[in-house]
Amino acid sequence: MSTTTRSRGSAGAGSDADAEGCDLCGLPTPTPPVTGDDVSGEFCCRGCLEITRALGDAASADPETVERELAGGADEVPDDAERTYMAVDGMHCATCEAFVSGTARTCEGVYAAEASYANDMVRVTYDPETADLDGLSGTLARYGYGTRDPEEREAAERSDNQVARFVIGGGVFGMMVMLWYVLFLYPTYVGVQPVVELGVFDGIYILGNIWVMTSIVLFYTGFPILRGALVSLRAGQPNMDLLVSLAATSAYVYSTAAVLVGETHVYFDVTVAIILVVTLGNYYEDRIKRKAAGMLSDLAASRVSEARRRVAGDADGSGDTAVEMVALDALEPGDLVEVRPGERVPVDGTVREGTAAVDEALVTGESMPRTKRPGYDVLGGTVVTDRPLVVAVGEDATSTLDRLVELLWDIQSARSGVQRLADKLATIFVPTVLVLAAVAFGWTLFSGGTPTDAFLVGLTVLIVSCPCALGLATPLAVASGIKEAASRGIVVASEAVFEAVPDVDVVVFDKTGTLTDGDMAVLRVVGDETAAVAAAAALERFSAHPLATAVVEAAEDAGASVPEVSADGVTVHDRGVSGEVDGERVVVGHPDLLRDEGVTLAPVHETAVEAARDEGAVPVVVGWAGRSRAVLVVGDEPRAAWDDVVAAVAEGGRREVVVLTGDSERAARRFRDHPDVTDVFAGVPPEAKAETVERLRTRGTVAMVGDGSNDAPALAAADIGIALGTGTDIAGDAADAVLVGRDIDAIPEVFSLSAGVNRRIRGNLAWAFGYNAVAIPLAALGVLNPLFAAVAMGTSSLLVVANSARSLD
């Protein structure tokens, strides 16, 4: 039914680990912790210390307070509570968000619930013994909100098809209504002879058809809007759905009553126009929003659900150890778990047995796997690449990857300043319009008008103020911008790109995979290249380490003749590999390994080793017959256009440029020399990346450019996230814009294109607000009638459409 995790550690309410963790990102600190004389606090790494030193020590809210706020006032969340994510179909406004949250919290056994309109999901913290999640789904279903597992992609596609049927069904019947109006009703309204006279039978037949088709449009296509209005009343938060529903249903009720008393001047066309225009806008917005839910489910799919736990000796008392598969919830601090090559470490812990290269790219973003030995800490979610490990479960039995999921939720669910302003405007605009309609109704009666006249004046106010142009102003301009961006190889996943990019003050670049290629490769060879590469590749084929893969690929690319070597004669060491190649014993790997094996490094190779380390690359030394023969420098190179892109984005110093990486200080050193780079922060864990972006926001609007899964929280935390199409799906889903099939030289185009769309949005909004400022007073004074109000509303919308359709060039 859902994706479930334990609510512990950083995900829970004020655990001891939180209190003793890194003051920046909350990760566990080493013993002793990293500290600085000029900075207060204790940190997990040098990167967090440097960020705090550079950006200041921002105070953080107490975790228990934050948890209570997210829980909607829950007093206490027990440590053994479970947390699940449920996708919710049908939320399309902030009021739906509040209603779903409140409804979920009323269910027995639910400690906390937080719905996210941005993610189309609800996060529920509950007691697994007493909570009835199926009952919660049934309760929400009665109000038209469907629930499903976030990972059910087919269900999401079916939901999209359902929305499409709503739009298509409403469009077909709406067109039929308008056809009847054009052929028969509109001519009579303006004094022109219709095609067919509206006699008693013909008039009833035509108006009956119009009533039936309008009913389908209103109650079938308009169901989400009507439901949103009902929910807003139940939640006590009037929204635009309420105003739209009142205008559409008032015209419908009045027209139905008019038909029953024999009138032919009806306003079913107003109902149809309002419902279709607003539904199309909601459909477009729903397509955009679904990206966020996919981001969380993709990252959740990378998490481990079970672990191989060692148990005590066999029942016969032999003392031999056994292994059992258990759920992560069953792990306790100190338990020993086995992790085989190619598997993810289930939870944070400490290596007890074995030595292996661990790929931390998903969690930390570091391009180079790290060798882990007994006593070394490992992070949950990282991958053991070449040999098995036995890991002792850490104090809180939590996973760094799980914390990333929680972090993504918190960031992605937060509402932007513009969205919060829009929500506030809705709560003011709707009651204001209702009051104006009521005042206009009362004034007309007081001035001697008939009840029918008074009702029509009030209806006109509701119709003319229906926010169709206001609702289309942004979506249509955004749609035009998305189309233009696609033609330039840029996929825009969020309208926030066009809203915030023109005002960006700080651009943060991830290093690995963004400013660099991200793939380990042999950059150069110092020494006997042909013989060294061939001999190294002959042995490295027996190692699963990424460095070994880079060496083998280099030999293949060079077309080297690699000797055949028997696996029996190859030894894989902690820091390299050795074996017999063509009658010579060859050693390949870390300089210390060669020294331990009796190989002397030549001075030129010693110099090459230090030079490689200074540039952040890894030196792989090859030697035989007692002396070194070559140094293979392995690393990832900067992209060819990186310096030009940085200069273009900086715009002559108008924007600050920050480089952020999980790699070492040496690996990031080359980027400090660029004149437009303001800061370089190295050795930064993923949680700290998101926190760094948050602190940089004190300098202004922040854009983040990245490509890795570990960048997803930072991409989501930034005002604007830009991901490379060559990166991971998770990074792409977390981003607001994705560069597909292009290098980073497309990044400046994102800024220029967004500026043009932003100007168009502002123009549309100016017209929409100007229209309401003029039309509403005229309607309230009785100058307009409902038909003219509907025409004015439609004309306003058409002007917005025409402006949005213009070329951006």
Short mmCIF file of C-alpha atoms in Angstrom, two decimals, residues 391-592:
data_model
loop_
_atom_site.label_atom_id
_atom_site.label_comp_id
_atom_site.label_asym_id
_atom_site.label_seq_id
_atom_site.Cartn_x
_atom_site.Cartn_y
_atom_site.Cartn_z
CA VAL A 391 29.13 -4.22 9.41
CA ALA A 392 28.13 -3.51 13.01
CA VAL A 393 24.86 -1.56 13.11
CA GLY A 394 25.30 1.98 14.41
CA GLU A 395 23.76 3.47 17.52
CA ASP A 396 20.51 4.56 15.90
CA ALA A 397 20.12 1.85 13.22
CA THR A 398 19.30 4.50 10.61
CA SER A 399 20.39 4.96 7.03
CA THR A 400 21.88 8.07 5.48
CA LEU A 401 19.84 7.29 2.36
CA ASP A 402 16.66 7.22 4.44
CA ARG A 403 17.58 10.63 5.81
CA LEU A 404 17.93 11.85 2.22
CA VAL A 405 14.36 10.70 1.52
CA GLU A 406 13.10 12.60 4.56
CA LEU A 407 15.13 15.65 3.60
CA LEU A 408 13.73 15.63 0.07
CA TRP A 409 10.19 15.47 1.42
CA ASP A 410 10.68 18.38 3.80
CA ILE A 411 12.28 20.55 1.13
CA GLN A 412 9.96 19.68 -1.75
CA SER A 413 6.84 20.06 0.38
CA ALA A 414 7.78 23.55 1.53
CA ARG A 415 5.74 26.24 -0.23
CA SER A 416 7.52 29.00 -2.09
CA GLY A 417 7.02 32.63 -1.15
CA VAL A 418 5.02 33.29 -4.32
CA GLN A 419 2.78 30.29 -3.69
CA ARG A 420 2.16 31.35 -0.11
CA LEU A 421 1.27 34.84 -1.38
CA ALA A 422 -1.12 33.34 -3.93
CA ASP A 423 -2.79 31.29 -1.20
CA LYS A 424 -3.23 34.40 0.93
CA LEU A 425 -4.61 36.39 -2.01
CA ALA A 426 -7.15 33.64 -2.64
CA THR A 427 -8.41 33.79 0.94
CA ILE A 428 -8.86 37.57 0.55
CA PHE A 429 -10.05 37.78 -3.06
CA VAL A 430 -12.83 35.20 -2.78
CA PRO A 431 -14.60 36.64 0.28
CA THR A 432 -14.21 40.14 -1.19
CA VAL A 433 -15.93 39.12 -4.42
CA LEU A 434 -18.72 37.36 -2.50
CA VAL A 435 -19.27 40.44 -0.37
CA LEU A 436 -19.35 42.66 -3.48
CA ALA A 437 -21.88 40.34 -5.14
CA ALA A 438 -24.06 40.40 -2.03
CA VAL A 439 -23.79 44.18 -1.74
CA ALA A 440 -24.66 44.59 -5.42
CA PHE A 441 -27.66 42.28 -4.96
CA GLY A 442 -28.87 44.22 -1.92
CA TRP A 443 -28.28 47.65 -3.49
CA THR A 444 -30.26 46.69 -6.58
CA LEU A 445 -33.20 45.62 -4.44
CA PHE A 446 -32.89 48.75 -2.29
CA SER A 447 -32.85 50.91 -5.43
CA GLY A 448 -36.17 49.47 -6.61
CA GLY A 449 -35.00 46.64 -8.80
CA THR A 450 -36.82 43.34 -9.01
CA PRO A 451 -35.43 40.21 -7.32
CA THR A 452 -34.59 38.87 -10.81
CA ASP A 453 -32.66 42.02 -11.65
CA ALA A 454 -30.85 41.88 -8.31
CA PHE A 455 -29.95 38.22 -8.82
CA LEU A 456 -28.60 38.94 -12.31
CA VAL A 457 -26.43 41.77 -10.99
CA GLY A 458 -24.97 39.53 -8.29
CA LEU A 459 -24.46 36.74 -10.84
CA THR A 460 -22.73 39.16 -13.18
CA VAL A 461 -20.28 40.12 -10.45
CA LEU A 462 -19.46 36.46 -9.84
CA ILE A 463 -19.07 35.72 -13.56
CA VAL A 464 -16.99 38.73 -14.46
CA SER A 465 -14.68 38.16 -11.49
CA CYS A 466 -14.20 34.47 -12.27
CA PRO A 467 -10.41 34.23 -12.35
CA CYS A 468 -10.05 32.53 -15.75
CA ALA A 469 -7.63 35.10 -17.17
CA LEU A 470 -5.84 35.19 -13.84
CA GLY A 471 -5.65 31.40 -13.82
CA LEU A 472 -4.40 31.27 -17.41
CA ALA A 473 -1.88 34.10 -17.12
CA THR A 474 0.90 31.95 -15.74
CA PRO A 475 0.12 28.46 -17.17
CA LEU A 476 -0.15 29.60 -20.79
CA ALA A 477 2.98 31.73 -20.66
CA VAL A 478 4.75 28.83 -19.01
CA ALA A 479 3.47 26.41 -21.66
CA SER A 480 4.84 28.64 -24.39
CA GLY A 481 8.15 28.87 -22.56
CA ILE A 482 8.30 25.09 -22.09
CA LYS A 483 7.77 24.59 -25.83
CA GLU A 484 10.49 27.08 -26.68
CA ALA A 485 12.84 25.52 -24.14
CA ALA A 486 12.23 22.04 -25.58
CA SER A 487 13.26 23.28 -29.00
CA ARG A 488 16.56 24.32 -27.42
CA GLY A 489 17.17 20.99 -25.67
CA ILE A 490 15.94 22.12 -22.26
CA VAL A 491 13.17 20.27 -20.41
CA VAL A 492 11.36 22.52 -17.95
CA ALA A 493 9.73 20.55 -15.13
CA SER A 494 8.48 23.46 -13.01
CA GLU A 495 7.13 26.92 -13.69
CA ALA A 496 9.41 28.12 -10.86
CA VAL A 497 12.18 28.31 -13.48
CA PHE A 498 10.48 31.24 -15.19
CA GLU A 499 9.50 32.81 -11.91
CA ALA A 500 12.85 32.86 -10.12
CA VAL A 501 15.71 32.44 -12.61
CA PRO A 502 15.77 36.10 -13.73
CA ASP A 503 16.29 37.13 -10.09
CA VAL A 504 19.02 34.59 -9.27
CA ASP A 505 21.86 36.09 -7.21
CA VAL A 506 23.93 32.96 -6.48
CA VAL A 507 24.59 30.01 -8.80
CA VAL A 508 25.89 26.85 -7.09
CA PHE A 509 27.64 24.26 -9.27
CA ASP A 510 28.18 20.68 -8.19
CA LYS A 511 31.65 19.61 -9.30
CA THR A 512 31.62 15.90 -10.05
CA GLY A 513 29.58 15.13 -13.15
CA THR A 514 28.64 18.76 -13.69
CA LEU A 515 31.77 20.84 -14.07
CA THR A 516 33.66 17.57 -14.66
CA ASP A 517 32.79 14.56 -16.82
CA GLY A 518 32.10 12.41 -13.76
CA ASP A 519 33.60 9.24 -15.27
CA MET A 520 36.85 7.78 -13.97
CA ALA A 521 39.40 7.57 -16.78
CA VAL A 522 43.15 7.48 -17.30
CA LEU A 523 44.00 11.12 -17.93
CA ARG A 524 47.65 10.59 -18.80
CA VAL A 525 50.55 8.20 -18.34
CA VAL A 526 53.96 9.24 -17.07
CA GLY A 527 56.53 6.69 -18.22
CA ASP A 528 56.44 3.68 -20.54
CA GLU A 529 52.82 4.08 -21.63
CA THR A 530 52.35 1.15 -24.03
CA ALA A 531 53.93 -1.55 -21.89
CA ALA A 532 52.61 -0.20 -18.58
CA VAL A 533 48.99 0.14 -19.68
CA ALA A 534 48.97 -3.34 -21.23
CA ALA A 535 50.53 -4.99 -18.16
CA ALA A 536 48.25 -3.10 -15.76
CA ALA A 537 45.12 -3.99 -17.73
CA ALA A 538 46.12 -7.68 -17.76
CA LEU A 539 45.92 -7.72 -13.96
CA GLU A 540 43.19 -5.15 -13.33
CA ARG A 541 40.70 -7.29 -15.25
CA PHE A 542 40.53 -9.43 -12.11
CA SER A 543 39.51 -6.52 -9.85
CA ALA A 544 36.05 -4.95 -9.58
CA HIS A 545 37.40 -1.63 -8.31
CA PRO A 546 36.36 1.41 -10.43
CA LEU A 547 40.03 2.39 -10.81
CA ALA A 548 40.68 -1.03 -12.32
CA THR A 549 37.80 -0.52 -14.74
CA ALA A 550 39.30 2.80 -15.85
CA VAL A 551 42.67 1.14 -16.54
CA VAL A 552 41.10 -1.68 -18.57
CA GLU A 553 39.05 0.80 -20.60
CA ALA A 554 42.17 2.87 -21.28
CA ALA A 555 43.91 -0.20 -22.70
CA GLU A 556 40.91 -0.96 -24.90
CA ASP A 557 40.74 2.63 -26.16
CA ALA A 558 44.46 2.61 -26.96
CA GLY A 559 44.18 -0.69 -28.81
CA ALA A 560 46.89 -2.19 -26.60
CA SER A 561 47.73 -5.86 -26.87
CA VAL A 562 46.84 -7.10 -23.39
CA PRO A 563 48.59 -10.34 -22.38
CA GLU A 564 46.55 -13.30 -21.19
CA VAL A 565 46.98 -13.94 -17.46
CA SER A 566 45.76 -16.87 -15.39
CA ALA A 567 43.54 -15.97 -12.43
CA ASP A 568 45.45 -18.44 -10.27
CA GLY A 569 48.53 -16.25 -10.42
CA VAL A 570 46.77 -12.96 -9.55
CA THR A 571 46.55 -11.52 -6.03
CA VAL A 572 44.08 -8.71 -5.27
CA HIS A 573 45.41 -6.50 -2.45
CA ASP A 574 43.68 -3.80 -0.44
CA ARG A 575 45.35 -1.11 -2.56
CA GLY A 576 45.99 -2.80 -5.86
CA VAL A 577 46.75 -6.06 -7.62
CA SER A 578 49.82 -8.15 -8.45
CA GLY A 579 50.61 -11.17 -10.59
CA GLU A 580 52.79 -12.67 -13.26
CA VAL A 581 52.61 -11.12 -16.74
CA ASP A 582 54.79 -12.56 -19.52
CA GLY A 583 57.17 -14.06 -16.99
CA GLU A 584 57.52 -10.88 -14.89
CA ARG A 585 55.90 -10.25 -11.51
CA VAL A 586 53.97 -6.98 -11.99
CA VAL A 587 52.53 -4.84 -9.19
CA VAL A 588 49.81 -2.22 -9.92
CA GLY A 589 48.24 0.16 -7.43
CA HIS A 590 48.94 2.59 -4.62
CA PRO A 591 52.56 3.79 -4.27
CA ASP A 592 52.70 2.32 -0.75
#
